[in-house]
CSV table of C-alpha atoms and ligand atoms in Angstrom, one decimal:
chain,number,residue,atom,x,y,z
A,4,UNK,CA,0.0,-0.1,0.0
A,5,UNK,CA,1.5,3.2,-1.2
A,6,UNK,CA,0.6,6.6,0.6
A,7,UNK,CA,0.8,8.9,-2.6
A,8,UNK,CA,1.1,8.0,-6.0
A,9,UNK,CA,2.0,10.3,-8.5
A,10,UNK,CA,0.4,9.8,-11.7
A,11,UNK,CA,2.5,11.3,-14.8
A,12,UNK,CA,6.1,11.8,-15.3
A,13,UNK,CA,6.5,15.0,-16.8
A,14,UNK,CA,7.2,18.5,-15.1
A,15,UNK,CA,4.3,19.1,-12.2
A,16,UNK,CA,4.5,15.0,-11.7
A,17,UNK,CA,8.5,15.0,-11.0
A,18,UNK,CA,8.5,18.3,-9.6
A,19,UNK,CA,6.0,17.1,-7.3
A,20,UNK,CA,8.1,13.6,-6.4
A,21,UNK,CA,11.6,16.1,-5.8
A,22,UNK,CA,9.6,17.8,-2.8
A,23,UNK,CA,8.3,15.3,-1.2
A,24,UNK,CA,11.5,13.1,-1.6
A,25,UNK,CA,13.3,16.0,-0.1
A,26,UNK,CA,11.1,15.7,2.9
A,27,UNK,CA,12.7,12.2,3.9
A,28,UNK,CA,13.8,13.4,7.0
A,29,UNK,CA,10.6,14.7,8.6
A,30,UNK,CA,10.1,12.3,11.1
A,31,UNK,CA,5.8,12.6,10.2
A,32,UNK,CA,7.7,11.5,6.6
A,33,UNK,CA,9.8,8.7,7.4
A,34,UNK,CA,7.7,6.1,7.1
A,35,UNK,CA,5.6,6.6,4.0
A,36,UNK,CA,5.5,4.8,1.0
A,37,UNK,CA,5.8,7.3,-2.3
A,38,UNK,CA,5.8,6.6,-5.9
A,39,UNK,CA,5.4,7.7,-9.0
A,40,UNK,CA,4.5,6.3,-12.6
A,41,UNK,CA,6.8,8.0,-15.1
A,42,UNK,CA,5.1,7.2,-18.5
A,43,UNK,CA,6.4,10.1,-20.2
A,44,UNK,CA,5.5,9.1,-24.3
A,45,UNK,CA,2.4,11.7,-24.2
A,46,UNK,CA,4.4,14.6,-22.2
A,47,UNK,CA,4.0,17.7,-23.5
A,48,UNK,CA,8.2,18.3,-22.9
A,49,UNK,CA,8.5,15.8,-25.9
A,50,UNK,CA,9.0,19.2,-28.3
A,51,UNK,CA,9.4,21.6,-25.8
A,52,UNK,CA,12.1,23.9,-26.5
A,53,UNK,CA,13.4,26.0,-23.0
A,54,UNK,CA,14.7,29.7,-23.3
A,55,UNK,CA,12.4,31.1,-21.1
A,56,UNK,CA,11.9,28.9,-18.1
A,57,UNK,CA,13.6,30.0,-14.4
A,58,UNK,CA,16.5,28.1,-13.6
A,59,UNK,CA,16.9,26.2,-16.7
A,60,UNK,CA,19.5,26.9,-19.3
A,61,UNK,CA,18.1,28.7,-22.6
A,62,UNK,CA,18.2,25.8,-25.3
A,63,UNK,CA,17.5,23.1,-23.1
A,64,UNK,CA,15.2,20.6,-25.0
A,65,UNK,CA,12.5,19.1,-22.9
A,66,UNK,CA,12.7,15.9,-24.7
A,67,UNK,CA,16.4,16.3,-22.6
A,68,UNK,CA,14.4,16.8,-19.2
A,69,UNK,CA,12.7,14.3,-19.2
A,70,UNK,CA,15.3,12.0,-18.8
A,71,UNK,CA,17.4,13.9,-16.4
A,72,UNK,CA,14.6,14.4,-14.3
A,73,UNK,CA,14.1,11.2,-13.3
A,74,UNK,CA,17.7,10.4,-13.1
A,75,UNK,CA,17.7,13.1,-10.2
A,76,UNK,CA,15.2,11.6,-8.8
A,77,UNK,CA,16.8,8.2,-9.0
A,78,UNK,CA,20.0,9.7,-7.7
A,79,UNK,CA,18.8,12.0,-5.2
A,80,UNK,CA,15.5,10.2,-3.9
A,81,UNK,CA,16.2,6.4,-4.2
A,82,UNK,CA,13.8,5.8,-2.0
A,83,UNK,CA,10.3,7.1,-4.1
A,84,UNK,CA,9.3,4.2,-6.5
A,85,UNK,CA,9.4,4.8,-10.2
A,86,UNK,CA,7.3,2.6,-12.1
A,87,UNK,CA,8.5,3.1,-15.7
A,88,UNK,CA,6.8,2.0,-18.8
A,89,UNK,CA,3.2,1.8,-17.7
A,90,UNK,CA,-0.1,3.8,-18.1
A,91,UNK,CA,-3.0,4.2,-16.2
A,92,UNK,CA,-6.4,3.7,-17.5
A,93,UNK,CA,-8.6,3.2,-14.2
A,94,UNK,CA,-8.6,4.1,-10.5
A,95,UNK,CA,-11.2,2.5,-8.3
A,96,UNK,CA,-11.9,2.7,-4.7
A,97,UNK,CA,-11.9,5.9,-2.1
A,98,UNK,CA,-9.7,8.0,-0.1
A,99,UNK,CA,-7.7,5.5,1.9
A,100,UNK,CA,-8.1,3.0,-0.2
A,101,UNK,CA,-7.7,3.3,-4.2
A,102,UNK,CA,-7.0,1.0,-6.5
A,103,UNK,CA,-4.8,2.5,-9.7
A,104,UNK,CA,-5.3,0.2,-12.8
A,105,UNK,CA,-2.7,0.5,-15.5
A,106,UNK,CA,-1.8,-1.7,-18.4
A,107,UNK,CA,0.1,-4.1,-16.7
A,108,UNK,CA,-0.3,-4.1,-13.2
A,109,UNK,CA,-2.8,-2.6,-10.1
A,110,UNK,CA,-1.2,-0.6,-7.2
A,111,UNK,CA,-3.0,-0.3,-3.8
A,112,UNK,CA,-2.7,3.6,-2.8
A,113,UNK,CA,-4.0,6.1,0.0
A,114,UNK,CA,-3.8,8.8,-1.8
A,115,UNK,CA,-3.2,9.8,-5.9
A,116,UNK,CA,-1.9,12.9,-7.8
A,117,UNK,CA,-2.9,13.0,-11.2
A,118,UNK,CA,-0.1,15.3,-13.4
A,119,UNK,CA,-1.0,13.7,-16.7
A,120,UNK,CA,-1.7,17.3,-19.0
A,121,UNK,CA,-4.3,18.8,-20.1
A,122,UNK,CA,-4.4,17.1,-23.6
A,123,UNK,CA,-8.2,16.2,-25.0
A,124,UNK,CA,-6.8,12.4,-24.9
A,125,UNK,CA,-7.6,12.4,-21.3
A,126,UNK,CA,-9.1,9.0,-20.6
A,127,UNK,CA,-8.8,7.7,-16.9
A,128,UNK,CA,-11.6,5.3,-16.0
A,129,UNK,CA,-13.1,6.6,-12.7
A,130,UNK,CA,-12.2,10.2,-12.7
A,131,UNK,CA,-13.9,11.2,-16.1
A,132,UNK,CA,-16.7,12.8,-14.0
A,133,UNK,CA,-14.3,15.3,-12.4
A,134,UNK,CA,-13.5,16.8,-15.6
A,135,UNK,CA,-14.8,20.2,-17.2
A,136,UNK,CA,-13.4,22.4,-20.1
A,137,UNK,CA,-9.9,24.1,-19.3
A,138,UNK,CA,-10.6,27.3,-17.9
A,139,UNK,CA,-7.8,28.8,-18.7
A,140,UNK,CA,-7.0,27.8,-22.4
A,141,UNK,CA,-8.8,28.9,-25.7
A,142,UNK,CA,-11.9,26.9,-26.6
A,143,UNK,CA,-10.5,25.9,-30.3
A,144,UNK,CA,-7.3,23.7,-28.2
A,145,UNK,CA,-10.5,21.3,-26.8
A,146,UNK,CA,-8.3,21.5,-23.6
A,147,UNK,CA,-9.8,19.8,-20.6
A,148,UNK,CA,-9.0,20.2,-16.8
A,149,UNK,CA,-10.3,18.3,-13.6
A,150,UNK,CA,-12.4,20.5,-11.4
A,151,UNK,CA,-10.5,21.1,-8.3
A,152,UNK,CA,-10.5,24.1,-5.3
A,153,UNK,CA,-6.5,24.6,-4.9
A,154,UNK,CA,-5.4,21.2,-6.4
A,155,UNK,CA,-8.0,19.0,-4.2
A,156,UNK,CA,-10.5,16.9,-6.8
A,157,UNK,CA,-11.7,15.4,-3.8
A,158,UNK,CA,-10.9,13.7,-0.4
A,159,UNK,CA,-7.8,11.7,-1.4
A,160,UNK,CA,-7.6,12.7,-5.2
A,161,UNK,CA,-5.1,15.8,-5.7
A,162,UNK,CA,-4.5,17.0,-9.6
A,163,UNK,CA,-1.5,19.2,-10.7
A,164,UNK,CA,-0.4,20.9,-13.5
A,165,UNK,CA,-1.8,21.5,-16.7
A,166,UNK,CA,-4.6,19.1,-15.6
A,167,UNK,CA,-5.2,21.5,-12.6
A,168,UNK,CA,-6.6,24.1,-14.6
A,169,UNK,CA,-3.0,26.2,-15.5
A,170,UNK,CA,-2.0,27.8,-18.6
A,171,UNK,CA,0.8,25.8,-20.0
A,172,UNK,CA,3.9,26.9,-18.8
A,173,UNK,CA,7.3,25.1,-17.9
A,174,UNK,CA,7.5,27.4,-14.4
A,175,UNK,CA,3.8,26.8,-13.5
A,176,UNK,CA,3.4,23.5,-13.8
A,177,UNK,CA,6.3,22.9,-11.8
A,178,UNK,CA,5.3,25.1,-9.3
A,179,UNK,CA,1.8,23.4,-9.1
A,180,UNK,CA,3.4,20.0,-8.9
A,181,UNK,CA,5.3,21.6,-5.6
A,182,UNK,CA,2.2,23.4,-4.2
A,183,UNK,CA,0.5,19.8,-4.1
A,184,UNK,CA,3.5,18.2,-2.6
A,185,UNK,CA,3.3,20.7,0.7
A,186,UNK,CA,0.0,20.3,0.8
A,187,UNK,CA,0.3,16.0,1.2
A,188,UNK,CA,3.3,17.1,3.6
A,189,UNK,CA,1.1,19.4,5.3
A,190,UNK,CA,-1.7,16.8,5.8
A,191,UNK,CA,0.6,14.0,7.1
A,192,UNK,CA,2.0,16.9,9.6
A,193,UNK,CA,-1.4,16.7,11.2
A,194,UNK,CA,-2.2,19.9,9.2
A,195,UNK,CA,0.8,21.6,10.5
A,196,UNK,CA,2.0,24.0,7.9
A,197,UNK,CA,5.4,22.4,6.2
A,198,UNK,CA,7.4,22.8,3.2
A,199,UNK,CA,10.9,20.9,2.4
A,200,UNK,CA,14.2,23.1,2.1
A,201,UNK,CA,17.8,22.2,2.0
A,202,UNK,CA,20.3,24.7,3.3
A,203,UNK,CA,23.9,25.3,2.9
A,204,UNK,CA,23.9,26.0,6.4
B,594,LIG,C1,5.8,22.8,-28.3
B,594,LIG,C2,6.0,22.9,-26.6
B,594,LIG,C3,6.6,24.1,-26.7
B,594,LIG,C4,6.5,24.2,-25.3
B,594,LIG,N1,7.3,25.2,-25.0
B,594,LIG,C5,7.5,26.0,-23.9
B,594,LIG,C6,8.3,27.4,-23.3
B,594,LIG,O1,9.0,27.7,-24.5
B,594,LIG,N2,8.2,27.9,-22.4
B,594,LIG,C7,7.4,27.0,-21.3
B,594,LIG,O2,6.9,27.7,-20.0
B,594,LIG,N3,7.0,26.1,-21.7
B,594,LIG,C8,6.7,25.9,-22.6
B,594,LIG,N4,5.6,24.6,-23.4
B,594,LIG,C9,5.1,24.2,-21.8
B,594,LIG,C10,5.1,23.1,-21.1
B,594,LIG,O3,6.3,21.9,-21.9
B,594,LIG,C11,4.3,22.6,-20.2
B,594,LIG,O4,3.0,23.6,-20.0
B,594,LIG,C12,4.9,21.5,-19.1
B,594,LIG,O5,5.3,20.2,-19.9
B,594,LIG,C13,3.2,21.2,-18.8
B,594,LIG,O6,3.6,20.5,-17.3
B,594,LIG,P1,2.6,19.1,-17.5
B,594,LIG,O7,2.6,18.3,-15.9
B,594,LIG,O8,0.9,19.3,-17.0
B,594,LIG,O9,2.6,18.2,-18.2
B,594,LIG,P2,3.7,17.2,-19.0
B,594,LIG,O10,5.0,17.5,-18.6
B,594,LIG,O11,3.0,16.9,-19.9
B,594,LIG,O12,3.5,15.8,-18.4
B,594,LIG,C14,2.7,14.7,-18.1
B,594,LIG,C15,2.7,13.5,-18.1
B,594,LIG,O13,1.8,12.5,-17.7
B,594,LIG,C16,1.8,11.3,-18.6
B,594,LIG,N5,1.0,10.6,-18.6
B,594,LIG,C17,0.2,10.8,-19.8
B,594,LIG,N6,-1.2,10.6,-19.4
B,594,LIG,C18,-0.8,8.9,-18.6
B,594,LIG,C19,-1.6,8.0,-18.5
B,594,LIG,N7,-2.9,7.5,-18.4
B,594,LIG,N8,-0.8,7.3,-16.9
B,594,LIG,C20,0.3,7.6,-16.8
B,594,LIG,N9,1.3,8.4,-17.3
B,594,LIG,C21,0.6,9.3,-18.3
B,594,LIG,C22,3.1,11.8,-19.8
B,594,LIG,O14,3.5,10.6,-20.4
B,594,LIG,C23,4.0,12.9,-19.2
B,594,LIG,O15,4.8,12.6,-19.0
B,594,LIG,C24,5.7,24.0,-24.6
B,594,LIG,C25,5.2,22.8,-24.5
B,594,LIG,C26,4.8,22.5,-25.4
B,594,LIG,C27,4.3,21.0,-26.4
């Protein structure tokens, strides 16, 4: 049983995983089992070129960021399970006891973060009743989001990145994933506000 499973290995999903991973030293995180589906075939990053994203050298290809980000997650936070090459097709159950079904396996988890982008091909059974037209994209693009309040879709279900209704910019998607991570950390900390910092001090 995972405590949280992140669905999507793009910008918002990996950002969420990095921050959850970095909080490992906190006592309320030490016993938590965290996983991420690092499916990347349909990431917006595949065709992107970045000259305007904070902290990323101009000229960086999104297709290079994809493997670099999973490698960073593995190197820094190997306790996070990376589940490769599996596509989530269905969610069943309720908060505290979800089953996430992929094209190959199924997994139990207490909570999920959906970070699969706002593409019109969104088709995860069990979440379709939360789908609404994207509020910050032009109608011609036919984008979707999950209805949410501050990233929370329903108890135990978070959404991050463009699928949360944010505009499509790398920095916004990364911030959205980070925001969800700190919400989950705060929940695990009995509702007391928290975040995860490293420091040279
Ligand atoms: C051509 C192009 C150029 C761009 N240029 C810029 C730019 O110059 N500056 C900028 O700031 N932004 C740019 N962007 C936008 C930026 O790439 C996106 O805003 C960002 O990637 C969105 O992050 P996300 O986490 O919402 O989705 P993504 O990064 O797309 O991640 C979604 C992940 O979910 C996975 N996934 C999908 N379905 C499933 C499933 N069923 N099960 C498991 N995993 C699944 C995908 O494979 C992917 O890895 C560009 C985008 C494109 C397409």
